[in-house]
Each structure stands twice: as C-alpha cells, then as structure tokens.
PDB file of C-alpha atoms in Angstrom:
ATOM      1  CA  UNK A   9     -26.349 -21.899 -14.430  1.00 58.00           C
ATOM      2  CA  UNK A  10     -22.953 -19.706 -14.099  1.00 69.00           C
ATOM      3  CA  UNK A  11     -22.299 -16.772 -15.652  1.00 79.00           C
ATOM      4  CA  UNK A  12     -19.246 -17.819 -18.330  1.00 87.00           C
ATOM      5  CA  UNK A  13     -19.191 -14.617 -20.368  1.00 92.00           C
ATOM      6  CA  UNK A  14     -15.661 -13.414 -20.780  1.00 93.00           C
ATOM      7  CA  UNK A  15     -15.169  -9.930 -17.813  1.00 93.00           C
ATOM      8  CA  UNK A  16     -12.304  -7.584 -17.452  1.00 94.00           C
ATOM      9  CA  UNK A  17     -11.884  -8.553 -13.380  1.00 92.00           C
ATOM     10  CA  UNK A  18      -8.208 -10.427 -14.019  1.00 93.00           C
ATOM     11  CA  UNK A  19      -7.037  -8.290 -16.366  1.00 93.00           C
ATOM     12  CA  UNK A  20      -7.814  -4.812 -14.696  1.00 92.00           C
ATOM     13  CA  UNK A  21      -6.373  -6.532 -11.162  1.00 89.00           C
ATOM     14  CA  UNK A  22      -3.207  -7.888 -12.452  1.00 90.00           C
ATOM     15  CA  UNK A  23      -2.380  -4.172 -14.530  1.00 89.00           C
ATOM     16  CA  UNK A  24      -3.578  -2.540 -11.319  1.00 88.00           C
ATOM     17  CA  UNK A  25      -1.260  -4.230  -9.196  1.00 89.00           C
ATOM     18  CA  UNK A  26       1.799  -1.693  -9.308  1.00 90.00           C
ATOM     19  CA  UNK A  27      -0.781   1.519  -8.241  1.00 92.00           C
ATOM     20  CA  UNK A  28      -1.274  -1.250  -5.369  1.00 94.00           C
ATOM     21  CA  UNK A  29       2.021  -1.986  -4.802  1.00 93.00           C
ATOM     22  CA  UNK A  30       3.473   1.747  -4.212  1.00 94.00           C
ATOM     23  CA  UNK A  31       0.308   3.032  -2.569  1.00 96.00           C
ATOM     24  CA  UNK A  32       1.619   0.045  -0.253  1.00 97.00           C
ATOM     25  CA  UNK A  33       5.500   1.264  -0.480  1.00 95.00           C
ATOM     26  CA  UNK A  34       4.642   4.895   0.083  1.00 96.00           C
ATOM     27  CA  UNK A  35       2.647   4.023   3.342  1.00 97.00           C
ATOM     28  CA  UNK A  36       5.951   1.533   4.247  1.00 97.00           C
ATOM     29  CA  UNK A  37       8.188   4.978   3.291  1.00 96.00           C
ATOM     30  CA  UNK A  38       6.841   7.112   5.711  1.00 97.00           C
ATOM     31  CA  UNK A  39       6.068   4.897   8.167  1.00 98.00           C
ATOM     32  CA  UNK A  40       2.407   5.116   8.280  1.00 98.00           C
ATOM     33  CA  UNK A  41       1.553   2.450  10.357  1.00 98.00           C
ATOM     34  CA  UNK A  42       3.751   3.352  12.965  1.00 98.00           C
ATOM     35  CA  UNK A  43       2.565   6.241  13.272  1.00 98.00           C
ATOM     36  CA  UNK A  44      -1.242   5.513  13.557  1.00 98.00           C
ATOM     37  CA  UNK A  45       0.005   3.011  16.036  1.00 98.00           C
ATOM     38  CA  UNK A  46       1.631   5.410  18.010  1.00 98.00           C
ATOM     39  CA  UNK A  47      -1.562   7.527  17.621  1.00 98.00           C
ATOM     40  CA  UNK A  48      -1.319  10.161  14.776  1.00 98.00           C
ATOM     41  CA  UNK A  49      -4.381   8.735  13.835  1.00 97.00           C
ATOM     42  CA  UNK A  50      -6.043  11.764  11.813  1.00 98.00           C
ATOM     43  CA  UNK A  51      -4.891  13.111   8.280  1.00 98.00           C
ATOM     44  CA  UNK A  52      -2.829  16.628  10.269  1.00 98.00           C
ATOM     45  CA  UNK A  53      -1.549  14.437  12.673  1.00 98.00           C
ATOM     46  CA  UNK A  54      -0.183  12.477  10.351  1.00 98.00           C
ATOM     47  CA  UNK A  55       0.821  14.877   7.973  1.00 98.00           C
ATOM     48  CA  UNK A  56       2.852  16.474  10.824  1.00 98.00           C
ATOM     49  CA  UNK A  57       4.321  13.232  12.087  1.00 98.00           C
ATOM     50  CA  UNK A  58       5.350  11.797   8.699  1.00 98.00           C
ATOM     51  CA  UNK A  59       6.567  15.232   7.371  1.00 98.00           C
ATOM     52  CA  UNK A  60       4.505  15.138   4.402  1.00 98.00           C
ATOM     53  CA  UNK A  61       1.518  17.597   3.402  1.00 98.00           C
ATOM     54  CA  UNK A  62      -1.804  17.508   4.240  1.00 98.00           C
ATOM     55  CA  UNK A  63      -3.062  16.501   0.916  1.00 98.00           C
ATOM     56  CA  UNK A  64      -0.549  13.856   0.198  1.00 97.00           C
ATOM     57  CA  UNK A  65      -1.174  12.115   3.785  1.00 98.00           C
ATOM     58  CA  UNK A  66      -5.222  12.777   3.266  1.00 98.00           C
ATOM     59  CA  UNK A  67      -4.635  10.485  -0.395  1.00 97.00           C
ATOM     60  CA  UNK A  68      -2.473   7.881   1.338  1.00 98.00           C
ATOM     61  CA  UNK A  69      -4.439   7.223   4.005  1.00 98.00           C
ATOM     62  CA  UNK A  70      -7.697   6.899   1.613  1.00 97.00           C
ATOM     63  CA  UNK A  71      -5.240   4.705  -0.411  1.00 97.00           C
ATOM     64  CA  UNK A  72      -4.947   2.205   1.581  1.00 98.00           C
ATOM     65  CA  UNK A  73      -7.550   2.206   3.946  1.00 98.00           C
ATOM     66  CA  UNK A  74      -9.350   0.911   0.208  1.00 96.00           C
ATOM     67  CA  UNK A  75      -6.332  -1.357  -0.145  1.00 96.00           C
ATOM     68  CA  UNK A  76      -7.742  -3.228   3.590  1.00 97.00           C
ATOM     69  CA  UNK A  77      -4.633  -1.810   5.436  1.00 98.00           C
ATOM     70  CA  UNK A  78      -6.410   1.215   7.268  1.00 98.00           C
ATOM     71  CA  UNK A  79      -9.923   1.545   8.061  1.00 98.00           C
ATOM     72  CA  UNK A  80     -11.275   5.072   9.245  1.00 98.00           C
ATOM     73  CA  UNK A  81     -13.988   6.115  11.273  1.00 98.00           C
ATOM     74  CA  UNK A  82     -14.970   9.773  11.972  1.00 98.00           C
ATOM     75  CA  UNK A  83     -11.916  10.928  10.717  1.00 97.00           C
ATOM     76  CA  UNK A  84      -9.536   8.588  12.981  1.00 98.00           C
ATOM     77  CA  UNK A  85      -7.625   5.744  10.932  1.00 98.00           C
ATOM     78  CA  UNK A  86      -6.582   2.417  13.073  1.00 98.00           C
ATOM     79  CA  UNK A  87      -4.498  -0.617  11.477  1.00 98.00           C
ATOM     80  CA  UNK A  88      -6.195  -3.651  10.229  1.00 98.00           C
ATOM     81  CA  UNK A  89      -4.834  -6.689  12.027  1.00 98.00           C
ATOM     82  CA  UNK A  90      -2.491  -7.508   9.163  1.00 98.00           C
ATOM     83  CA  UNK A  91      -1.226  -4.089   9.188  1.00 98.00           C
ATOM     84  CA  UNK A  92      -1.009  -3.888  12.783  1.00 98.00           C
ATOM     85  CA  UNK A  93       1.165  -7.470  12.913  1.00 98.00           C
ATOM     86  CA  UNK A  94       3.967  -6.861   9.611  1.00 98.00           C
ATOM     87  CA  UNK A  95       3.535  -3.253   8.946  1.00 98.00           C
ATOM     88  CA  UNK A  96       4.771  -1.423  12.264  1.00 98.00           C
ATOM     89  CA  UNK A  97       8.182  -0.852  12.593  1.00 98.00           C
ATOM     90  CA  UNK A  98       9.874  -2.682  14.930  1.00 97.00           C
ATOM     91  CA  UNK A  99       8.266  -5.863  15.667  1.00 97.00           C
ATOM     92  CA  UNK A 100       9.499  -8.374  15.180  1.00 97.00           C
ATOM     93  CA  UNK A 101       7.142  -9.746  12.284  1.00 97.00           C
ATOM     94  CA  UNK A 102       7.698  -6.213  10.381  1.00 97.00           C
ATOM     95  CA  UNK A 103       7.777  -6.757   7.015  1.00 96.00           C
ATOM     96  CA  UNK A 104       7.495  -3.144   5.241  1.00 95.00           C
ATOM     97  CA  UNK A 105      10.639  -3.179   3.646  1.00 94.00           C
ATOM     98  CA  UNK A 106       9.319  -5.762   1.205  1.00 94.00           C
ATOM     99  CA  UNK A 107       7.185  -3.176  -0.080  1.00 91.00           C
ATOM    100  CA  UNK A 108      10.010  -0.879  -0.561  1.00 91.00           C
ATOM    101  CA  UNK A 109      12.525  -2.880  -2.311  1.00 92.00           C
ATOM    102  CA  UNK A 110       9.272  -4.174  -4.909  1.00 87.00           C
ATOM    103  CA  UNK A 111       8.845  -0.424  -5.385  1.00 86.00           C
ATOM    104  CA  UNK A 112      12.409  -0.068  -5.994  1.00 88.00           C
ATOM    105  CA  UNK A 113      12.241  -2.977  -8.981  1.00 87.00           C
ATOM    106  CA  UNK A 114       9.900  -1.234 -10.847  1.00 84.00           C
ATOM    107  CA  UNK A 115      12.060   0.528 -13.381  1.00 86.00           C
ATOM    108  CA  UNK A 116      13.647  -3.028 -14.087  1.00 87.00           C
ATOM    109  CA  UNK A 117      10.446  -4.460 -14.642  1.00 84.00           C
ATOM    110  CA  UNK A 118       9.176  -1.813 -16.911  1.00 85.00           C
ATOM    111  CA  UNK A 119      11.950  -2.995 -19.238  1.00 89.00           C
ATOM    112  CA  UNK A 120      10.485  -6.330 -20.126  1.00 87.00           C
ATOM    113  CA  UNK A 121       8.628  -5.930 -22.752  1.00 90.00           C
ATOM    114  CA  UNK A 122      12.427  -4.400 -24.575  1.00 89.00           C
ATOM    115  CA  UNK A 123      14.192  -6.973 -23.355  1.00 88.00           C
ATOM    116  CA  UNK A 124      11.868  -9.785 -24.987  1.00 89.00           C
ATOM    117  CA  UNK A 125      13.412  -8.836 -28.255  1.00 89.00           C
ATOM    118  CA  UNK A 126      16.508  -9.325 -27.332  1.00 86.00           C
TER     119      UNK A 126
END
C-alpha cells in the first residue's frame, strides 16, 4: 500500500528554488565552469582564477557540486556532463546567461505578492 500522508517535499523544493537558482547564477557570474574546464580545479585555484576569496569559492563549489553541477574528489572538482555541455563559456550550446538574467528578475518577482492587490 503507498504511503498517502500529506509531506513537506513540494513545498520546501518549490520555496527552495531561488537559493538554487543564484547558487546556479553565481557559478554562471564567475565563470566557474570554465574555469574547472580549463583546470582550476581546486578551491585556491579557483579562488585565484575567478578573483573571488577562498571562502566564497570553497561555498560555491560545495553549492553546486550538491546542486549535480560539480562533483569533487580529493579536493579536485570536474563538470558533470550537463555542466560540461551548456555551462562553459564559449561553446556553442552555452547557456549560463540564462541563469544570470533569472537572477536578475528576482527583485520583480519578489513584488508579487504587492502587486496581487492591485
């Protein structure tokens, strides 16, 4: 018999979906697949590559290697194939700048509740 008892999943993925969404942007901002392409495959490496600090690259990195975009292994990050096909700048598939111009939308959409009164 299946479980039918009412859970939390939808509702915590569909209010989670912006942290998504600009962990997503910020790796599309400073070209981190690109770079891990190209090698800069560690947190300093990338850090120095991306002109960022330590710390933030060290969080972005973790951020979306648990998003599926990265995975890591002693230390060294590689694409995922998805990553490695729209999320390297300039191929031809590239498709990064989607993630940047959602990110840029946010403030807009963070007026819709307001604007339902109107």
């Amino acid at each position: 018999m299946a479980d039918d008892r009412p859970t939390l999943e939808q509702i915590m993925r569909v209010s989670s979906g912006g942290w998504a969404a600009a962990i997503l942007a910020a790796g599309a901002e400073h070209s981190v697949f690109t770079h891990v392409e190209r090698g800069a495959d560690t947190v300093a490496a990338l850090a120095k590559q991306a002109g960022i600090s330590p710390r933030g690259a060290g969080a972005l990195l973790d951020g979306l290697t648990g998003l599926g975009f990265l995975t890591v292994t002693d230390g060294h990050y590689r694409n995922t194939p998805d990553a490695a096909e729209f999320l390297v700048e300039g191929k031809r598939s590239y498709f990064g700048g989607f993630a940047r111009v959602a990110l840029s939308e946010f403030a807009d959409w963070q007026t819709l509740p307001e604007a339902m009164r109107s």
